[in-house]
XYZ file of C-alpha atoms in Angstrom:
325
model
C 137.139 118.777 85.619
C 137.582 121.181 89.007
C 140.062 119.822 91.633
C 137.322 118.432 93.846
C 135.986 116.585 90.689
C 139.647 115.315 90.180
C 140.414 114.227 93.930
C 137.077 113.000 94.434
C 137.580 110.353 90.982
C 140.926 109.806 92.323
C 139.815 108.039 96.329
C 136.994 107.450 94.428
C 138.963 104.842 92.230
C 141.523 104.008 95.264
C 138.831 103.688 97.949
C 140.686 102.249 101.348
C 143.565 103.476 99.793
C 145.731 106.446 101.858
C 147.182 109.706 99.023
C 148.922 113.003 100.938
C 148.109 116.067 100.455
C 151.772 116.112 98.895
C 150.716 113.386 96.499
C 147.963 114.517 95.735
C 148.875 118.385 94.613
C 151.899 116.822 92.591
C 148.497 115.026 90.592
C 147.073 117.747 89.845
C 149.746 120.714 90.175
C 147.767 122.391 92.655
C 148.473 123.604 96.284
C 148.047 121.783 98.957
C 145.989 124.488 100.347
C 143.882 123.720 97.139
C 143.603 119.845 98.261
C 142.786 120.629 101.786
C 139.999 123.133 100.645
C 138.388 120.631 98.232
C 138.723 117.693 100.810
C 137.407 119.751 103.354
C 134.248 120.417 100.758
C 134.108 116.955 99.792
C 133.339 115.966 103.383
C 130.856 118.523 103.454
C 129.006 117.117 100.619
C 128.800 114.007 102.902
C 131.819 111.698 101.655
C 133.476 109.512 104.520
C 137.449 110.405 103.725
C 139.288 110.041 107.279
C 142.525 112.236 107.393
C 145.350 110.399 109.173
C 148.628 112.130 109.847
C 151.522 110.608 108.172
C 148.793 108.362 105.603
C 146.669 111.470 103.867
C 143.662 111.136 102.781
C 141.036 107.648 102.136
C 137.884 106.903 100.848
C 135.153 105.181 103.258
C 135.172 101.468 100.938
C 131.411 101.781 102.299
C 130.910 105.530 100.777
C 127.849 105.375 98.494
C 127.556 108.994 97.633
C 126.088 109.538 94.182
C 128.924 110.744 91.750
C 129.510 110.870 88.692
C 132.969 109.137 88.843
C 131.753 107.270 90.776
C 129.391 105.610 88.264
C 131.655 105.754 85.445
C 133.517 103.406 86.725
C 132.046 100.777 86.012
C 129.925 102.068 82.769
C 130.878 99.518 79.425
C 131.757 101.781 75.764
C 127.481 101.754 75.552
C 127.397 103.490 78.968
C 130.624 105.656 78.198
C 128.648 107.765 75.459
C 126.409 109.086 78.580
C 126.913 112.125 79.891
C 126.769 112.427 83.405
C 125.947 115.298 85.988
C 124.489 114.612 90.052
C 123.399 117.158 91.993
C 122.536 117.287 95.698
C 118.638 117.555 95.445
C 116.494 119.409 92.859
C 112.616 119.428 92.327
C 112.482 117.315 89.045
C 115.140 115.523 87.371
C 112.928 115.048 84.193
C 111.901 118.637 84.333
C 115.672 119.526 84.606
C 116.318 117.749 81.503
C 112.993 118.741 79.635
C 114.560 122.251 80.172
C 117.633 121.813 78.830
C 116.223 119.317 75.346
C 114.363 122.369 74.545
C 117.440 124.321 74.724
C 119.061 121.948 72.017
C 121.337 120.073 74.625
C 122.339 116.704 72.352
C 120.904 113.298 72.893
C 123.099 111.404 76.097
C 122.705 113.488 78.826
C 121.913 112.240 82.611
C 120.846 114.320 85.326
C 120.845 112.451 88.332
C 119.594 113.860 92.464
C 120.444 112.679 95.392
C 116.780 113.976 95.911
C 113.980 114.925 94.156
C 111.890 117.998 96.335
C 109.017 117.631 93.652
C 109.588 114.419 92.302
C 106.627 112.747 90.061
C 104.904 109.395 88.348
C 102.341 109.168 85.726
C 99.173 111.569 85.678
C 101.624 114.057 87.830
C 101.097 111.515 90.528
C 103.960 112.776 93.048
C 106.689 110.738 93.289
C 108.422 110.173 97.224
C 111.946 110.910 96.506
C 114.087 111.007 99.801
C 117.994 112.179 100.159
C 120.868 109.102 99.945
C 118.337 105.972 99.651
C 117.399 105.592 96.340
C 118.483 106.730 92.343
C 116.425 109.107 90.643
C 118.024 109.917 87.188
C 116.499 111.055 83.373
C 118.362 110.175 80.289
C 117.641 112.043 77.415
C 116.957 110.290 74.413
C 116.514 111.839 70.916
C 115.578 108.575 69.214
C 114.355 108.306 65.631
C 110.524 107.441 66.571
C 107.329 107.746 65.940
C 104.934 108.979 69.503
C 103.111 104.755 68.972
C 107.272 103.465 69.199
C 107.505 105.644 72.269
C 106.474 102.599 73.906
C 109.484 101.073 73.318
C 111.722 103.326 75.188
C 109.712 102.965 78.107
C 109.286 98.729 78.722
C 113.084 98.532 77.536
C 114.096 100.938 80.841
C 111.771 98.484 82.425
C 113.891 95.204 81.746
C 117.058 97.092 82.155
C 115.892 98.180 85.717
C 115.114 94.818 86.525
C 117.615 92.854 85.080
C 120.586 95.611 86.659
C 118.653 95.271 90.091
C 118.435 90.708 89.406
C 122.239 91.790 88.869
C 123.198 93.694 91.755
C 120.762 91.947 94.418
C 120.610 88.413 93.423
C 117.180 89.067 94.289
C 113.588 88.498 91.553
C 112.239 91.201 90.154
C 108.735 91.061 88.272
C 107.311 93.685 86.028
C 103.844 94.886 86.342
C 102.195 96.639 82.938
C 103.680 99.269 81.373
C 106.636 99.512 83.228
C 106.622 99.665 87.254
C 109.161 97.555 88.360
C 107.971 95.139 91.345
C 109.752 93.122 94.187
C 107.868 90.673 96.704
C 104.590 92.132 95.436
C 105.443 95.609 95.817
C 106.760 98.513 93.976
C 110.438 99.380 93.600
C 110.522 101.116 90.786
C 108.737 103.781 88.682
C 109.527 105.040 84.865
C 108.183 108.096 83.093
C 108.754 108.897 80.327
C 107.964 112.324 78.240
C 108.408 113.560 74.785
C 108.078 116.235 72.292
C 106.577 115.007 68.650
C 107.207 117.769 65.590
C 104.622 117.849 64.143
C 106.803 118.443 60.614
C 108.302 114.998 61.095
C 105.677 112.484 62.952
C 108.860 111.664 64.824
C 109.529 112.208 68.217
C 111.714 115.458 68.484
C 113.088 114.262 71.801
C 112.155 112.016 74.880
C 112.772 112.247 78.534
C 112.850 108.803 80.190
C 112.796 109.568 84.334
C 113.739 106.291 86.449
C 113.183 105.976 90.131
C 115.026 103.254 92.209
C 113.724 102.735 95.724
C 117.292 101.023 96.734
C 117.218 101.197 100.604
C 115.017 101.785 103.183
C 114.307 105.699 104.332
C 114.904 106.670 107.825
C 111.567 105.890 108.932
C 109.989 104.342 106.364
C 107.826 104.963 103.390
C 104.429 107.116 104.381
C 101.494 105.565 105.076
C 100.160 106.178 102.053
C 102.892 104.294 100.468
C 103.858 101.400 102.922
C 101.568 98.857 101.498
C 102.571 99.437 97.938
C 106.110 100.472 97.904
C 109.155 98.392 98.901
C 112.814 99.032 98.265
C 115.193 96.577 97.717
C 116.996 96.361 100.490
C 114.789 96.517 104.211
C 118.147 96.562 106.342
C 120.288 99.116 104.956
C 122.913 99.167 102.541
C 124.512 95.668 103.046
C 127.800 96.821 100.572
C 129.531 99.971 99.096
C 129.115 101.754 96.768
C 125.519 100.032 95.623
C 123.329 102.746 94.278
C 126.353 104.243 92.038
C 127.040 100.559 90.689
C 123.018 100.132 90.642
C 122.903 103.406 88.439
C 125.901 102.012 85.906
C 124.116 98.526 85.290
C 120.754 100.094 84.251
C 121.989 102.423 81.362
C 124.334 100.187 80.841
C 121.809 98.011 80.123
C 119.477 100.046 78.156
C 121.513 101.385 75.799
C 122.442 98.281 74.741
C 118.831 97.574 74.126
C 118.357 101.576 72.907
C 121.161 101.310 70.341
C 118.615 98.190 68.488
C 115.615 99.555 69.712
C 113.417 98.025 67.579
C 114.390 94.894 67.601
C 112.928 94.840 70.273
C 115.598 92.636 72.227
C 114.544 93.176 75.281
C 111.269 91.444 74.482
C 111.858 87.871 75.971
C 112.746 89.842 79.224
C 109.877 91.431 79.549
C 106.886 88.704 79.127
C 109.328 86.561 81.564
C 108.682 88.847 84.270
C 105.627 90.376 83.409
C 103.069 89.948 86.135
C 99.156 88.390 86.100
C 99.401 86.950 82.576
C 96.484 84.099 83.016
C 95.042 85.893 86.034
C 92.141 87.890 86.200
C 92.449 92.020 86.668
C 91.010 95.025 86.362
C 90.978 96.980 83.620
C 90.582 101.176 84.103
C 88.391 103.464 82.189
C 87.364 106.698 82.964
C 87.079 106.373 86.536
C 85.510 102.656 85.520
C 86.543 98.799 86.585
C 86.612 96.281 84.122
C 86.953 92.528 85.339
C 89.437 91.402 82.386
C 91.811 88.252 82.231
C 95.505 89.381 81.096
C 96.600 87.050 78.305
C 99.791 87.636 76.502
C 101.727 91.021 75.809
C 102.094 91.263 71.629
C 105.620 92.598 69.886
C 104.205 95.918 70.488
C 103.906 95.615 74.507
C 100.632 96.085 74.069
C 98.582 93.354 76.736
C 96.595 91.707 75.456
C 93.206 91.135 77.803
C 89.684 88.853 77.335
C 86.743 90.411 79.008
C 83.989 87.687 80.370
C 81.884 87.542 77.645
C 84.708 86.679 75.053
C 85.256 90.009 73.392
C 89.359 91.204 73.670
C 91.376 93.953 73.302
C 94.918 94.939 73.191
C 95.333 97.760 75.407
C 98.450 100.196 74.544
C 98.104 102.590 77.314
C 95.929 103.074 80.389
C 95.481 101.501 83.972
C 95.687 98.136 84.955
C 95.008 97.110 88.520
C 96.475 93.527 89.706
C 94.608 91.642 92.188
C 97.728 90.353 94.215
């Protein structure tokens, strides 16, 4: 780690406590000038670091800037297998991780960014990713999975996000088939899984799991086209410090727990429990046409069983389902 990263890790692990420049310099075996320059750089990055004469430097407990060191504080043994890197801004975390995957990067690389300038959702739709209010991350996986089983990655991630949100906030979540997480009837998280298939083995060569969570309400709210369909976990600001780092770690811990035993489908009961509109009428969208059906059940492969008015039944493994809210 750089001097800057070491200092951030020290201050982040002891928020509210003061460390003199001399103390920090001694711990890191660097000059006090190097410490001062690193502190200035961190402040320029947006970290609320107080500098008080005869006391030293202290990081505000209310700081909620994403950092690998801050997330690592909350990771368990499963999460600590991951390698995190945080950026201030990227076009798309998925695109960045896909490039790393194509270059041979090992499983377990996680890219997070404070914002995305070209975030994407399903079918190439833009994903609104403003700075400082959300979690935008992508995880590189190299599972021994067939393309048919790749849905398990997405659905288990949806459960991991739902449980993480509930754990951190105490609020309830639902899941819209296949993998959108909802709160109070609006979307709070989108998940996009992109994969490369080995034609030789018919197994996935790699998968990139992209997760975007709206944590706090952006300044000025959501764009008009999203205001009726999107929400954030908190709409009145951040009620607690270090919120996004804790939530990120919760998601990673829970997902890795499921991922390590993916074929056992340990997440499935929680998935079914939170599924929206089971027993209700939904609109099945195929080739730009909609047909009403009743959502009946979720099978062990996370397919949605629907029943049409004429009595015909179908298991949907992908596609669009519009829920009538």
